[in-house]
Amino acid sequence: TDMGGGQLYFTARSAKCGREHDEVSIKTAINDWSPIEAGIRDASYITCSMGVDVSAADLGLSISAVSMLLVAIAEENLEPRSLVLNGNNLGEAEAVADFMKVDRSVTRLILAGCNINGLGSEALAAALRVNATLEELWLNWNRITDVGAQALTAVLTVTTTLRILGLERNQITDVGARALAAALTGNTTLTRLLLGINQITGVGAQALAATLQVNATLEVLQLDENRITNVGAQALAAALNVNTKLTFLYLDANQITDAGARALADCWPVNTTLKTLYLQRNEITDVGAQALAAGLTVDATLKALDLQRNQITEVGVRALRNAWKQDHEHLYL
């Protein structure tokens, strides 16, 4: 935050106790402060305890400003567990990549909305191939494209720590989805893959479904607001017949119709792990709703089903409510 008088304050919060009075300031004097183009001129002082969360989120910092912050963190041996830089301009992300090559403390890296391009994601991927501590990588709302997705596959094939990979809204197509799917075939650490708001069609979903048939680690797959259609839904349903790990599946806004809904319902008698299924904003009618209701009569695992904003009338609603074995709190119609 710009505190006035040319002073920019970054806050570092203790990860251990997280109380307000544990917050300290990383204060840096700058001249001619501008939310976009400011450069950090003089790191006047940094006071912080070991094992902290460092956040400089949504400050609109320039690449040079972020670079100076990371240098200060390294020089002061802050050893942050969480590094939050979302909302700043990182571009090709060289400063963050250089930092992560040598860092041995950060387990959670949040770089959402940082204008990171394909080259930036390649630089990060190269750094993370030698990083042995990162557990969460959030790259949502950037523009890494298929170039970045393909670069990150090199991380997925070697990592022994990465559990969460957030890639929402990154202009990723089937090319990137297929590359990620191939890398996950042998991955044993990733539990959450977030690919919402991209450009993945049924082809990419088929590749991910094939991976689910052999992957025994992934628990959450988010594909909302893509274009997987019935082709993708049917492939994923087939995978759920053999998958024994996936717990949450997000398929909102994917042009799925009754055929896709029927395929998903058909897997429920066999699948014993899926607990939450999101199907908001698709094209499911009473026919699909009745098929899902029939599947619910034999499914003992599903705990939450979201069908809001489809084309279901009172006929379908009644069938679903009659079949739902839980209370209606987690049946969203």
Short mmCIF file of C-alpha atoms in Angstrom, two decimals:
data_model
loop_
_atom_site.label_atom_id
_atom_site.label_comp_id
_atom_site.label_asym_id
_atom_site.label_seq_id
_atom_site.Cartn_x
_atom_site.Cartn_y
_atom_site.Cartn_z
CA THR A 1 0.00 0.00 0.00
CA ASP A 2 1.19 3.55 -0.73
CA MET A 3 1.35 5.08 2.72
CA GLY A 4 2.13 8.58 1.45
CA GLY A 5 5.37 10.52 1.46
CA GLY A 6 6.89 8.18 -1.07
CA GLN A 7 6.79 5.20 1.27
CA LEU A 8 5.73 1.75 0.13
CA TYR A 9 4.96 -0.85 2.78
CA PHE A 10 4.98 -4.61 2.28
CA THR A 11 3.61 -6.68 5.15
CA ALA A 12 5.05 -9.96 6.32
CA ARG A 13 2.79 -11.95 8.64
CA SER A 14 3.99 -14.66 10.95
CA ALA A 15 2.93 -18.02 9.55
CA LYS A 16 3.25 -19.58 12.96
CA CYS A 17 0.77 -17.54 14.96
CA GLY A 18 -0.91 -15.24 12.47
CA ARG A 19 -2.05 -12.66 15.03
CA GLU A 20 -2.40 -9.01 14.09
CA HIS A 21 0.34 -7.85 16.43
CA ASP A 22 2.76 -10.23 14.72
CA GLU A 23 2.56 -8.20 11.52
CA VAL A 24 5.72 -6.32 10.63
CA SER A 25 6.52 -3.99 7.79
CA ILE A 26 9.03 -4.27 5.03
CA LYS A 27 9.35 -0.54 4.36
CA THR A 28 10.97 0.71 1.20
CA ALA A 29 11.46 4.34 0.25
CA ILE A 30 10.70 5.17 -3.36
CA ASN A 31 10.68 8.33 -5.41
CA ASP A 32 7.87 9.40 -7.72
CA TRP A 33 5.57 6.56 -6.66
CA SER A 34 3.30 5.29 -9.42
CA PRO A 35 1.12 2.17 -9.03
CA ILE A 36 2.40 0.84 -12.36
CA GLU A 37 5.91 2.07 -13.04
CA ALA A 38 7.49 2.65 -9.64
CA GLY A 39 10.97 1.28 -9.05
CA ILE A 40 12.29 0.64 -5.57
CA ARG A 41 15.24 2.93 -4.99
CA ASP A 42 16.36 2.24 -1.44
CA ALA A 43 15.49 -0.65 0.84
CA SER A 44 15.71 1.36 4.05
CA TYR A 45 15.04 -1.47 6.43
CA ILE A 46 13.45 -4.88 6.74
CA THR A 47 12.55 -6.35 10.09
CA CYS A 48 10.98 -9.75 10.15
CA SER A 49 11.16 -13.01 12.05
CA MET A 50 12.00 -16.33 10.47
CA GLY A 51 9.30 -18.42 8.84
CA VAL A 52 6.87 -15.73 7.66
CA ASP A 53 4.23 -15.08 5.03
CA VAL A 54 5.35 -12.28 2.71
CA SER A 55 2.60 -10.51 0.82
CA ALA A 56 2.93 -7.69 -1.71
CA ALA A 57 -0.37 -8.39 -3.42
CA ASP A 58 -2.31 -6.05 -5.70
CA LEU A 59 0.14 -3.17 -5.52
CA GLY A 60 0.64 -2.87 -9.28
CA LEU A 61 4.42 -3.08 -8.83
CA SER A 62 6.73 -2.92 -11.81
CA ILE A 63 9.12 -5.73 -12.67
CA SER A 64 12.04 -3.82 -11.15
CA ALA A 65 10.13 -3.19 -7.92
CA VAL A 66 9.34 -6.89 -7.51
CA SER A 67 12.95 -7.74 -8.25
CA MET A 68 14.19 -5.43 -5.50
CA LEU A 69 11.70 -6.89 -3.04
CA LEU A 70 12.89 -10.43 -3.73
CA VAL A 71 16.52 -9.38 -3.37
CA ALA A 72 15.68 -7.85 0.01
CA ILE A 73 13.92 -11.01 1.15
CA ALA A 74 16.93 -13.11 0.19
CA GLU A 75 19.49 -10.76 1.73
CA GLU A 76 17.62 -10.61 5.02
CA ASN A 77 17.18 -14.40 5.12
CA LEU A 78 13.46 -14.09 5.81
CA GLU A 79 12.73 -17.64 4.64
CA PRO A 80 9.03 -17.06 3.87
CA ARG A 81 6.71 -20.04 3.70
CA SER A 82 4.20 -18.19 1.58
CA LEU A 83 5.02 -15.62 -1.12
CA VAL A 84 2.06 -13.67 -2.49
CA LEU A 85 2.72 -11.41 -5.48
CA ASN A 86 -0.61 -11.51 -7.29
CA GLY A 87 -1.73 -8.35 -9.05
CA ASN A 88 1.76 -7.11 -9.91
CA ASN A 89 3.45 -6.95 -13.30
CA LEU A 90 5.86 -9.85 -13.66
CA GLY A 91 5.96 -10.33 -17.43
CA GLU A 92 8.62 -12.95 -18.12
CA ALA A 93 8.96 -13.61 -14.38
CA GLU A 94 12.75 -13.76 -14.41
CA ALA A 95 13.11 -12.26 -10.92
CA VAL A 96 10.74 -14.78 -9.36
CA ALA A 97 12.37 -17.63 -11.28
CA ASP A 98 15.84 -16.63 -10.06
CA PHE A 99 14.52 -16.41 -6.50
CA MET A 100 12.86 -19.84 -6.61
CA LYS A 101 15.98 -21.51 -8.01
CA VAL A 102 17.79 -20.97 -4.71
CA ASP A 103 14.90 -20.65 -2.27
CA ARG A 104 14.45 -23.50 0.17
CA SER A 105 11.55 -22.18 2.25
CA VAL A 106 8.56 -21.14 0.08
CA THR A 107 5.87 -23.80 -0.04
CA ARG A 108 3.08 -21.58 -1.45
CA LEU A 109 3.65 -19.26 -4.42
CA ILE A 110 0.73 -17.08 -5.56
CA LEU A 111 1.24 -15.27 -8.87
CA ALA A 112 -2.34 -14.76 -10.03
CA GLY A 113 -3.02 -11.87 -12.38
CA CYS A 114 0.63 -10.98 -12.88
CA ASN A 115 0.62 -10.69 -16.68
CA ILE A 116 2.92 -13.72 -16.93
CA ASN A 117 3.33 -14.92 -20.51
CA GLY A 118 4.59 -18.15 -22.03
CA LEU A 119 8.23 -17.15 -21.66
CA GLY A 120 7.64 -16.28 -18.03
CA SER A 121 6.12 -19.66 -17.31
CA GLU A 122 9.05 -21.35 -19.04
CA ALA A 123 11.43 -19.47 -16.74
CA LEU A 124 9.41 -20.50 -13.69
CA ALA A 125 9.27 -24.11 -14.84
CA ALA A 126 13.04 -24.23 -15.27
CA ALA A 127 13.47 -22.92 -11.73
CA LEU A 128 10.93 -25.27 -10.20
CA ARG A 129 12.58 -28.30 -11.72
CA VAL A 130 15.39 -27.80 -9.22
CA ASN A 131 13.21 -26.50 -6.38
CA ALA A 132 12.45 -29.13 -3.75
CA THR A 133 10.06 -27.31 -1.42
CA LEU A 134 7.15 -25.75 -3.36
CA GLU A 135 3.77 -27.39 -2.67
CA GLU A 136 1.33 -24.89 -4.21
CA LEU A 137 1.69 -22.92 -7.44
CA TRP A 138 -1.09 -20.48 -8.32
CA LEU A 139 -0.81 -19.01 -11.82
CA ASN A 140 -4.48 -18.18 -12.36
CA TRP A 141 -5.50 -15.26 -14.56
CA ASN A 142 -2.28 -14.94 -16.52
CA ARG A 143 -1.56 -15.66 -20.19
CA ILE A 144 0.82 -18.58 -20.10
CA THR A 145 -1.01 -20.31 -23.01
CA ASP A 146 -0.06 -23.81 -24.20
CA VAL A 147 3.59 -22.78 -24.12
CA GLY A 148 3.44 -22.43 -20.36
CA ALA A 149 1.34 -25.54 -19.85
CA GLN A 150 3.84 -27.59 -21.82
CA ALA A 151 6.75 -26.09 -19.88
CA LEU A 152 5.13 -27.00 -16.57
CA THR A 153 4.93 -30.65 -17.58
CA ALA A 154 8.67 -30.85 -16.96
CA VAL A 155 7.96 -29.89 -13.36
CA LEU A 156 5.19 -32.46 -12.96
CA THR A 157 7.45 -35.27 -14.13
CA VAL A 158 10.14 -34.59 -11.53
CA THR A 159 8.47 -32.94 -8.55
CA THR A 160 8.14 -34.74 -5.27
CA THR A 161 6.38 -31.88 -3.46
CA LEU A 162 3.92 -30.00 -5.71
CA ARG A 163 0.32 -30.73 -4.62
CA ILE A 164 -1.71 -27.88 -6.16
CA LEU A 165 -1.46 -26.34 -9.62
CA GLY A 166 -3.78 -23.44 -10.41
CA LEU A 167 -3.99 -22.54 -14.11
CA GLU A 168 -7.41 -20.95 -14.46
CA ARG A 169 -7.95 -18.43 -17.27
CA ASN A 170 -4.65 -18.85 -19.09
CA GLN A 171 -5.72 -19.36 -22.72
CA ILE A 172 -4.85 -23.06 -22.53
CA THR A 173 -6.25 -25.23 -25.33
CA ASP A 174 -6.33 -28.96 -25.98
CA VAL A 175 -2.61 -28.87 -26.76
CA GLY A 176 -1.78 -27.78 -23.23
CA ALA A 177 -4.38 -30.06 -21.67
CA ARG A 178 -2.98 -33.10 -23.46
CA ALA A 179 0.55 -32.23 -22.37
CA LEU A 180 -0.52 -31.87 -18.75
CA ALA A 181 -2.46 -35.12 -18.94
CA ALA A 182 0.57 -36.99 -20.24
CA ALA A 183 2.74 -35.62 -17.45
CA LEU A 184 0.21 -36.60 -14.79
CA THR A 185 0.22 -40.22 -15.90
CA GLY A 186 3.32 -40.84 -13.83
CA ASN A 187 2.90 -38.07 -11.26
CA THR A 188 2.34 -39.15 -7.65
CA THR A 189 2.07 -35.83 -5.80
CA LEU A 190 -0.46 -33.50 -7.45
CA THR A 191 -3.87 -33.60 -5.77
CA ARG A 192 -5.54 -30.51 -7.29
CA LEU A 193 -5.48 -29.38 -10.94
CA LEU A 194 -7.44 -26.22 -11.71
CA LEU A 195 -8.06 -25.59 -15.41
CA GLY A 196 -11.24 -23.54 -15.37
CA ILE A 197 -11.98 -20.72 -17.84
CA ASN A 198 -9.68 -21.96 -20.57
CA GLN A 199 -10.27 -23.20 -24.12
CA ILE A 200 -10.31 -26.95 -23.61
CA THR A 201 -12.69 -29.02 -25.72
CA GLY A 202 -13.73 -32.66 -25.63
CA VAL A 203 -10.36 -33.65 -27.06
CA GLY A 204 -8.47 -32.22 -24.10
CA ALA A 205 -11.00 -33.69 -21.68
CA GLN A 206 -10.53 -37.11 -23.26
CA ALA A 207 -6.79 -36.89 -22.60
CA LEU A 208 -7.39 -35.93 -18.98
CA ALA A 209 -9.91 -38.75 -18.64
CA ALA A 210 -7.37 -41.27 -19.93
CA THR A 211 -4.99 -40.04 -17.25
CA LEU A 212 -7.63 -40.48 -14.55
CA GLN A 213 -7.80 -44.15 -15.40
CA VAL A 214 -4.21 -44.65 -14.24
CA ASN A 215 -3.51 -41.71 -11.91
CA ALA A 216 -4.04 -42.57 -8.25
CA THR A 217 -3.32 -39.18 -6.69
CA LEU A 218 -5.50 -36.43 -8.20
CA GLU A 219 -8.47 -35.59 -5.98
CA VAL A 220 -9.78 -32.34 -7.52
CA LEU A 221 -10.20 -31.60 -11.23
CA GLN A 222 -11.62 -28.24 -12.20
CA LEU A 223 -12.74 -27.80 -15.80
CA ASP A 224 -15.54 -25.27 -15.47
CA GLU A 225 -16.13 -22.75 -18.27
CA ASN A 226 -14.40 -24.69 -21.01
CA ARG A 227 -16.00 -26.41 -24.00
CA ILE A 228 -15.70 -30.11 -23.23
CA THR A 229 -19.32 -30.90 -24.34
CA ASN A 230 -20.78 -34.41 -24.11
CA VAL A 231 -17.60 -35.81 -25.63
CA GLY A 232 -15.60 -34.76 -22.59
CA ALA A 233 -18.33 -35.61 -20.09
CA GLN A 234 -18.70 -39.13 -21.47
CA ALA A 235 -14.93 -39.68 -21.41
CA LEU A 236 -14.70 -38.48 -17.82
CA ALA A 237 -17.64 -40.69 -16.85
CA ALA A 238 -15.87 -43.72 -18.32
CA ALA A 239 -12.77 -42.82 -16.32
CA LEU A 240 -14.81 -42.62 -13.12
CA ASN A 241 -15.74 -46.27 -13.62
CA VAL A 242 -12.16 -47.20 -12.78
CA ASN A 243 -10.75 -44.19 -10.91
CA THR A 244 -10.55 -44.61 -7.14
CA LYS A 245 -9.24 -41.23 -6.04
CA LEU A 246 -11.06 -38.26 -7.63
CA THR A 247 -13.35 -36.58 -5.11
CA PHE A 248 -14.35 -33.22 -6.67
CA LEU A 249 -15.22 -32.68 -10.34
CA TYR A 250 -16.14 -29.22 -11.63
CA LEU A 251 -17.86 -29.19 -15.04
CA ASP A 252 -19.91 -25.99 -14.93
CA ALA A 253 -20.64 -24.18 -18.22
CA ASN A 254 -19.36 -26.82 -20.64
CA GLN A 255 -22.27 -27.26 -23.09
CA ILE A 256 -23.13 -30.64 -21.56
CA THR A 257 -26.58 -31.97 -22.45
CA ASP A 258 -28.70 -34.94 -21.34
CA ALA A 259 -26.34 -37.45 -22.97
CA GLY A 260 -23.46 -36.26 -20.85
CA ALA A 261 -25.58 -36.24 -17.72
CA ARG A 262 -26.74 -39.80 -18.43
CA ALA A 263 -23.15 -40.98 -18.84
CA LEU A 264 -22.15 -39.45 -15.52
CA ALA A 265 -25.14 -41.02 -13.80
CA ASP A 266 -24.25 -44.44 -15.21
CA CYS A 267 -20.88 -44.42 -13.45
CA TRP A 268 -22.32 -43.83 -9.98
CA PRO A 269 -23.18 -47.45 -9.19
CA VAL A 270 -19.51 -48.32 -9.71
CA ASN A 271 -17.62 -45.26 -8.49
CA THR A 272 -17.13 -45.05 -4.72
CA THR A 273 -15.02 -41.91 -4.31
CA LEU A 274 -16.65 -38.95 -6.11
CA LYS A 275 -18.29 -36.73 -3.49
CA THR A 276 -18.98 -33.45 -5.31
CA LEU A 277 -20.12 -32.84 -8.88
CA TYR A 278 -20.75 -29.38 -10.30
CA LEU A 279 -22.85 -29.14 -13.47
CA GLN A 280 -24.12 -25.57 -13.32
CA ARG A 281 -24.94 -23.62 -16.49
CA ASN A 282 -25.09 -26.54 -18.89
CA GLU A 283 -27.93 -27.66 -21.18
CA ILE A 284 -29.43 -30.46 -19.11
CA THR A 285 -33.20 -30.94 -19.27
CA ASP A 286 -35.66 -33.11 -17.31
CA VAL A 287 -34.44 -36.13 -19.29
CA GLY A 288 -30.93 -35.72 -17.94
CA ALA A 289 -32.23 -34.87 -14.48
CA GLN A 290 -34.25 -38.08 -14.36
CA ALA A 291 -31.21 -40.09 -15.45
CA LEU A 292 -29.18 -38.47 -12.66
CA ALA A 293 -31.99 -39.22 -10.22
CA ALA A 294 -31.96 -42.88 -11.22
CA GLY A 295 -28.22 -42.99 -10.61
CA LEU A 296 -28.64 -41.40 -7.20
CA THR A 297 -30.85 -44.24 -6.02
CA VAL A 298 -27.85 -46.58 -6.06
CA ASP A 299 -25.07 -44.09 -5.26
CA ALA A 300 -23.99 -43.93 -1.64
CA THR A 301 -20.98 -41.66 -2.03
CA LEU A 302 -22.07 -38.40 -3.68
CA LYS A 303 -22.61 -35.67 -1.08
CA ALA A 304 -23.10 -32.57 -3.24
CA LEU A 305 -24.68 -32.08 -6.67
CA ASP A 306 -25.09 -28.67 -8.31
CA LEU A 307 -27.44 -28.41 -11.29
CA GLN A 308 -28.40 -24.75 -11.05
CA ARG A 309 -29.12 -22.76 -14.22
CA ASN A 310 -29.85 -25.69 -16.50
CA GLN A 311 -33.16 -26.37 -18.26
CA ILE A 312 -34.74 -28.49 -15.55
CA THR A 313 -38.41 -28.00 -14.74
CA GLU A 314 -40.41 -29.07 -11.69
CA VAL A 315 -40.60 -32.59 -13.14
CA GLY A 316 -36.84 -33.03 -12.98
CA VAL A 317 -36.57 -31.24 -9.65
CA ARG A 318 -39.10 -33.61 -8.10
CA ALA A 319 -37.27 -36.68 -9.41
CA LEU A 320 -33.96 -35.49 -8.03
CA ARG A 321 -35.34 -34.57 -4.63
CA ASN A 322 -37.10 -37.91 -4.31
CA ALA A 323 -33.87 -39.76 -5.14
CA TRP A 324 -31.56 -37.65 -2.97
CA LYS A 325 -30.62 -39.66 0.10
CA GLN A 326 -28.98 -36.79 1.96
CA ASP A 327 -30.79 -33.71 3.23
CA HIS A 328 -31.40 -31.19 0.49
CA GLU A 329 -28.74 -28.82 1.78
CA HIS A 330 -26.19 -30.00 -0.80
CA LEU A 331 -28.55 -30.57 -3.72
CA TYR A 332 -28.54 -27.32 -5.66
CA LEU A 333 -31.30 -26.89 -8.21
#
